[in-house]
XYZ file of C-alpha atoms in Angstrom:
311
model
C 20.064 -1.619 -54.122
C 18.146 -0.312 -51.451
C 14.170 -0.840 -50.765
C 12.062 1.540 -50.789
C 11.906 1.845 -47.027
C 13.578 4.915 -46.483
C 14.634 8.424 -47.911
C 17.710 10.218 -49.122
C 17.682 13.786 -49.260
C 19.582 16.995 -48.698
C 22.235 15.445 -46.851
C 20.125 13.657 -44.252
C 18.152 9.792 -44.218
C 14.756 8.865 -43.327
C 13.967 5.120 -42.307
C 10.363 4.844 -42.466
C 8.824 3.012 -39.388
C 8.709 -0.635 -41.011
C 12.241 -0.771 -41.890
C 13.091 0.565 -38.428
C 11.043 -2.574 -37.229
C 12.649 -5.221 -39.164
C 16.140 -3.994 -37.846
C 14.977 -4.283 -34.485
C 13.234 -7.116 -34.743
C 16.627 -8.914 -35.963
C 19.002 -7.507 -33.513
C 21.788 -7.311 -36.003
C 23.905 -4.418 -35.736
C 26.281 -4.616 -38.468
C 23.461 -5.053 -40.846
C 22.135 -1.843 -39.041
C 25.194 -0.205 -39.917
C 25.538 -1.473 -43.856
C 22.042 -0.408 -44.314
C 22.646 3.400 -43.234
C 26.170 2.423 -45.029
C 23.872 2.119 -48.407
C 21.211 4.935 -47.790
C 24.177 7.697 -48.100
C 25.189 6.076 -51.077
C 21.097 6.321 -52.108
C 21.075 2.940 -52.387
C 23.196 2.610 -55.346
C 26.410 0.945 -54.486
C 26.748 -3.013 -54.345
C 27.032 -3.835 -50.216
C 30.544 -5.193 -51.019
C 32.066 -2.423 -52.178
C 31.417 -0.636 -48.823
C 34.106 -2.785 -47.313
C 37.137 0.002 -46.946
C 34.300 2.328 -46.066
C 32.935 0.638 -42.921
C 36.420 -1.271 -42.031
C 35.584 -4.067 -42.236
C 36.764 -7.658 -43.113
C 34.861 -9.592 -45.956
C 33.182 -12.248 -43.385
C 31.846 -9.250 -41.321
C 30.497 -7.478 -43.963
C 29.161 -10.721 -46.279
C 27.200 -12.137 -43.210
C 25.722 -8.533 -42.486
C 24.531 -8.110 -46.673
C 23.100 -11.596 -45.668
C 20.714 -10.465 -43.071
C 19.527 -7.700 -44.953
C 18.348 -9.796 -47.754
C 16.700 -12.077 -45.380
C 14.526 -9.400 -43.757
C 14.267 -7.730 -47.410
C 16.133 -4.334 -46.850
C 18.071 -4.746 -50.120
C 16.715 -6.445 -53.124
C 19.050 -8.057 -56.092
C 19.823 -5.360 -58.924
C 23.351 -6.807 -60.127
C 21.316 -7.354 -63.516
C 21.796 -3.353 -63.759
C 25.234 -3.426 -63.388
C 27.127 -2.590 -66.357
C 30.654 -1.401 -66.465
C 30.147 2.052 -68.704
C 27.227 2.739 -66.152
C 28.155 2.450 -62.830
C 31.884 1.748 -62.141
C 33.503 4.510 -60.086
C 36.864 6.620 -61.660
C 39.260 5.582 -60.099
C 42.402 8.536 -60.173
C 46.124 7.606 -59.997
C 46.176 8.378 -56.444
C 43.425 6.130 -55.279
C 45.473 3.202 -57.383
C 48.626 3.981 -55.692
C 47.251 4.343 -52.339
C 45.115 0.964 -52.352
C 48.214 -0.873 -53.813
C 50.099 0.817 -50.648
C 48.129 -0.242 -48.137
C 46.659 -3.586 -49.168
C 48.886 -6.647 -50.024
C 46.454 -8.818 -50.627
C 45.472 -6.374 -54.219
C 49.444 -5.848 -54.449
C 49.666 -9.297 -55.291
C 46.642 -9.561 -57.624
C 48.442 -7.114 -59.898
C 51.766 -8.912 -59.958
C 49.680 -12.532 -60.738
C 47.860 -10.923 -63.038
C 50.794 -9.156 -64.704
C 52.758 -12.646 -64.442
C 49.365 -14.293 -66.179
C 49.383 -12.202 -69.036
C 52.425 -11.575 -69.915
C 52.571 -7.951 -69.335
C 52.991 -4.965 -67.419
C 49.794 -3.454 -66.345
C 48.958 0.270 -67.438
C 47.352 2.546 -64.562
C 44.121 2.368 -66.349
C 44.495 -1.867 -66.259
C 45.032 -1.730 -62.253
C 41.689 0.415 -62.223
C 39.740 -2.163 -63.953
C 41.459 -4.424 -62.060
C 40.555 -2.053 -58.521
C 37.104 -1.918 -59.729
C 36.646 -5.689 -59.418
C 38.131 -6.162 -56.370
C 36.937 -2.884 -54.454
C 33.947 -1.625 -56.602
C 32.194 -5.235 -57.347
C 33.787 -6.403 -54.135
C 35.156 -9.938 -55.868
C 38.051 -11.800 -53.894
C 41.858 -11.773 -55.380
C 41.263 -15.575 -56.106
C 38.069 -14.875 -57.619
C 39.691 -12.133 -59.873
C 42.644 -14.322 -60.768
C 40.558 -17.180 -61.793
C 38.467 -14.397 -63.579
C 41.552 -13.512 -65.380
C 42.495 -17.357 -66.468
C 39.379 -18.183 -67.822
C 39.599 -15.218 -70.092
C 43.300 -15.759 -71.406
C 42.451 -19.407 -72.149
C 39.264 -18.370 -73.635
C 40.943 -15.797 -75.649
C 43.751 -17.962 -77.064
C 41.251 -20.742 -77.437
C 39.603 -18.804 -79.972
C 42.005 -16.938 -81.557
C 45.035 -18.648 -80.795
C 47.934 -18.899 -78.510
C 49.911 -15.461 -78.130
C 46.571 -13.537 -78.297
C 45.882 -12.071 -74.712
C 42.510 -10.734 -73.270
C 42.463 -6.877 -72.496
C 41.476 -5.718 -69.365
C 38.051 -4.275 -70.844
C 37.612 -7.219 -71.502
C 38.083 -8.948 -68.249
C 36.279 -6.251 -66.782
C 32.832 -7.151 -68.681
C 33.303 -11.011 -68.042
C 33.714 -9.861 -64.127
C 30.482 -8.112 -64.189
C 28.859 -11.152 -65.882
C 30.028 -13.030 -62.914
C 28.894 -10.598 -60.339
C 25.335 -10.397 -62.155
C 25.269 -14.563 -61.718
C 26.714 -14.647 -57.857
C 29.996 -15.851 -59.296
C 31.867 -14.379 -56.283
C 33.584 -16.982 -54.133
C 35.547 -19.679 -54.874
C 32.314 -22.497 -54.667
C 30.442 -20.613 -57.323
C 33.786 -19.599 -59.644
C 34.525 -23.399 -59.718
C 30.950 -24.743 -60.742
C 30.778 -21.744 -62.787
C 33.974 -23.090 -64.800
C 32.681 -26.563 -64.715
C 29.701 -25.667 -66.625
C 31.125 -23.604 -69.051
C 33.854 -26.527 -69.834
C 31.009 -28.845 -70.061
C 29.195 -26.511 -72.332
C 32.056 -25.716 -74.794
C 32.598 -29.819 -74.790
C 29.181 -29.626 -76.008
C 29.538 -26.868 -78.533
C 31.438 -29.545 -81.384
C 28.219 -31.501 -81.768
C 25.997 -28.534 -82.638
C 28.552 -27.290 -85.005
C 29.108 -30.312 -86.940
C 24.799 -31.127 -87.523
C 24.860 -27.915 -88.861
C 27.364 -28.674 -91.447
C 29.882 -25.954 -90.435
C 32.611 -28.572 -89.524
C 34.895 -29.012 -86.440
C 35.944 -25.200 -86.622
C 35.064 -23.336 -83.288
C 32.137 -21.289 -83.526
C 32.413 -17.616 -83.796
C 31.023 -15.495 -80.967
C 28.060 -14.708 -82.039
C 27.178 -18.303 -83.134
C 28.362 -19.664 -79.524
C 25.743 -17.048 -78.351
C 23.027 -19.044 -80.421
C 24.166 -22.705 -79.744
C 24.210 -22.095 -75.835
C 21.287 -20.692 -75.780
C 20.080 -23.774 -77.470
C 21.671 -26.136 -75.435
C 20.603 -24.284 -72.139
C 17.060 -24.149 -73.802
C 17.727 -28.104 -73.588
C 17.843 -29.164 -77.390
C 20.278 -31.949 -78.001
C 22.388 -31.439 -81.423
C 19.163 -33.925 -83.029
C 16.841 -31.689 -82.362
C 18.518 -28.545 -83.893
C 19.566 -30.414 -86.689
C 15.847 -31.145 -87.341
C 15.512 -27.096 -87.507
C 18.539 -26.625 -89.609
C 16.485 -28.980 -92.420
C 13.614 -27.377 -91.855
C 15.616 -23.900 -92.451
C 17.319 -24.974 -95.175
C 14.338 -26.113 -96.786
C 12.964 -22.684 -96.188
C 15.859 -20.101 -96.909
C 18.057 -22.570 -98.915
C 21.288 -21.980 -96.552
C 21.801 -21.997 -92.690
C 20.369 -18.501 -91.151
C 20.839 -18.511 -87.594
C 17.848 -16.183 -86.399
C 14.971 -18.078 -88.620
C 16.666 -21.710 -87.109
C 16.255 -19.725 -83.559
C 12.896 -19.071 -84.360
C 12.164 -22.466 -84.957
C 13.833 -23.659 -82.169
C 12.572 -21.215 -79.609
C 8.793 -22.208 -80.981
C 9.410 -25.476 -80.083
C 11.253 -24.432 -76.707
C 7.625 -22.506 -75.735
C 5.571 -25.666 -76.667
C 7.477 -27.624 -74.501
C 9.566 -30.351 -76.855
C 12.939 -30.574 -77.141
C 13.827 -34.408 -78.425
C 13.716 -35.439 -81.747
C 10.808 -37.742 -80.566
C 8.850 -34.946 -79.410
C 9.438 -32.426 -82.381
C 8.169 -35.452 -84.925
C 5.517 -35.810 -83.001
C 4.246 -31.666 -83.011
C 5.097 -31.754 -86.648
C 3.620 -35.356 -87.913
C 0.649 -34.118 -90.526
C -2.573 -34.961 -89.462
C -4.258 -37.767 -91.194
C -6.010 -36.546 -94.137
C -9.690 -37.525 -93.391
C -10.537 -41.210 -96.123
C -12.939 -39.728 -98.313
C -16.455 -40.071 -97.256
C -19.138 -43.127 -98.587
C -21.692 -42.032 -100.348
C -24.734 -41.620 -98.056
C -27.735 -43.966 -98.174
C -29.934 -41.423 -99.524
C -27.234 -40.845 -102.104
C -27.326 -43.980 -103.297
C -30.754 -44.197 -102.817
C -31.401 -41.421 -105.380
C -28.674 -42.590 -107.831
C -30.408 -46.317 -107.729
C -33.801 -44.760 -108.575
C -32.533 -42.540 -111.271
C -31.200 -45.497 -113.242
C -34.347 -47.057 -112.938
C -36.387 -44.373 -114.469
C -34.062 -44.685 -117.345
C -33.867 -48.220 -117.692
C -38.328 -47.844 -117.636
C -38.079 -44.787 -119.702
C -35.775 -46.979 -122.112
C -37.673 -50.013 -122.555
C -41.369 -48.412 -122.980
C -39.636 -46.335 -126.006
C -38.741 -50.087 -127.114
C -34.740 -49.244 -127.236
């Protein structure tokens, strides 16, 4: 996470002279602090997760990640983040002891357990621990987190079935990749998925596969579609032109045609005729006056030739 304006090594950290500058320039002393906060960790750790390190409330720490980005101390790598890569282990002790002295996760864990329907496994309160102290999400983030998966889940496979916490975990690192981390971005974040699976019907039904939900791997294709900003005329324009081709619906060669399209720049139905209209076949060309020229003065020799033989 951290630039490349300093050194880790052998226990001890190195600003170089520019990054030196830039704190000084700002006069920020918290974001001093984070900064050396993130060197020891060699620039690895997400700011947020530095909270119980430092001691510090969310606000404080938030507003000093803040100033770092703006004088570009820490760049964005969330896109690296991935659960079986980076999350810490947490041990039974570090569960027990964070649920000891923190309400505020206590009562995560009994929301959560109240949301799913179950009691939570030590292994489920470290995912759970990993959100909310590793990623550095809020509780309200983490328990909307949580609903959007169970109704997700039971949307799909019916009501009874209950996400697992694995799961949960990779949705939260989806959010933290997109700055889903407050409750602004969780709620516009839900508002566009809802609008998205509203959308989802449409696509299924021009490609003659009915009013059942898609499966994952489908929804994977139609979003991207719909994000790519085809309405359900356009694809169904590339499921005919598929089916044409391979005789039944296959999703990657319809994705092909569609993503084609997507780097030429249509999208409507309008637009696609238009890119795929044939060009006029060119009339066929009129004889040439010296053409007919040489034709008129061939029949003539054989009209002369003709009569001097008396035919």
């Amino acid at each position: 996470m951290a630039n490349i304006l300093a050194s880790v090594g052998d226990g001890s950290v190195t600003l170089t002279a520019e990054a030196v500058k830039r704190l000084l320039d700002r006069g920020q002393g918290d974001a001093a602090l984070l900064y050396l906060a993130l060197l020891r960790h060699h620039g690895n750790t997400p700011p947020r997760s530095l909270a119980s390190e430092l001691r510090w409330e969310r606000l404080r720490l938030e507003t000093a990640e803040n100033v770092l980005r703006e004088i570009g101390l820490i760049i964005p790598q969330a896109a690296d983040l991935e659960p079986a890569d980076e999350k810490p282990a947490y041990q039974r002790e570090d569960i027990i002891e964070k649920l000891e002295q923190s309400a505020e996760f206590r009562g995560l864990t009994a929301e959560v357990e109240r949301r799913l329907g179950k009691k939570l496994t030590t292994p489920d309160v470290g995912v759970l621990l990993g959100l909310y102290d590793y990623l550095g999400l809020p509780a309200d983030v983490i328990y909307l987190l949580v609903c959007h998966c169970a109704e997700r889940i039971a949307q799909r496979y019916g009501e009874g079935r209950r996400p697992t916490l694995r799961q949960i975990e990779r949705e939260g690192y989806y959010w933290a990749r997109h700055g889903v981390d407050n409750q602004a971005a969780a709620a516009e974040f839900l508002r566009e998925y809802a609008e998205r699976q509203g959308a989802l019907p449409q696509y299924m039904r021009v490609l003659q596969l009915g009013d059942r939900p898609p499966a994952a791997s489908e929804e994977k294709y139609l979003v991207s579609w719909l994000e790519m900003g085809f309405p359900p005329e356009a694809v169904a324009i590339a499921y005919d032109k598929t089916i044409l081709k391979c005789h039944e619906l296959k999703w990657a060669y319809c994705n092909g045609i569609l993503k084609r399209w997507h780097a030429a720049g249509v999208h409507t139905a309008d637009e696609i005729e238009q890119k795929e209209r044939p060009a006029n076949k060119t009339e066929k060309a009129a004889p040439s006056k010296e053409g007919k020229d040489s034709a008129d003065v061939a029949w003539m020799r054989k009209y002369i030739s003709q009569r001097d033989k008396g035919v």
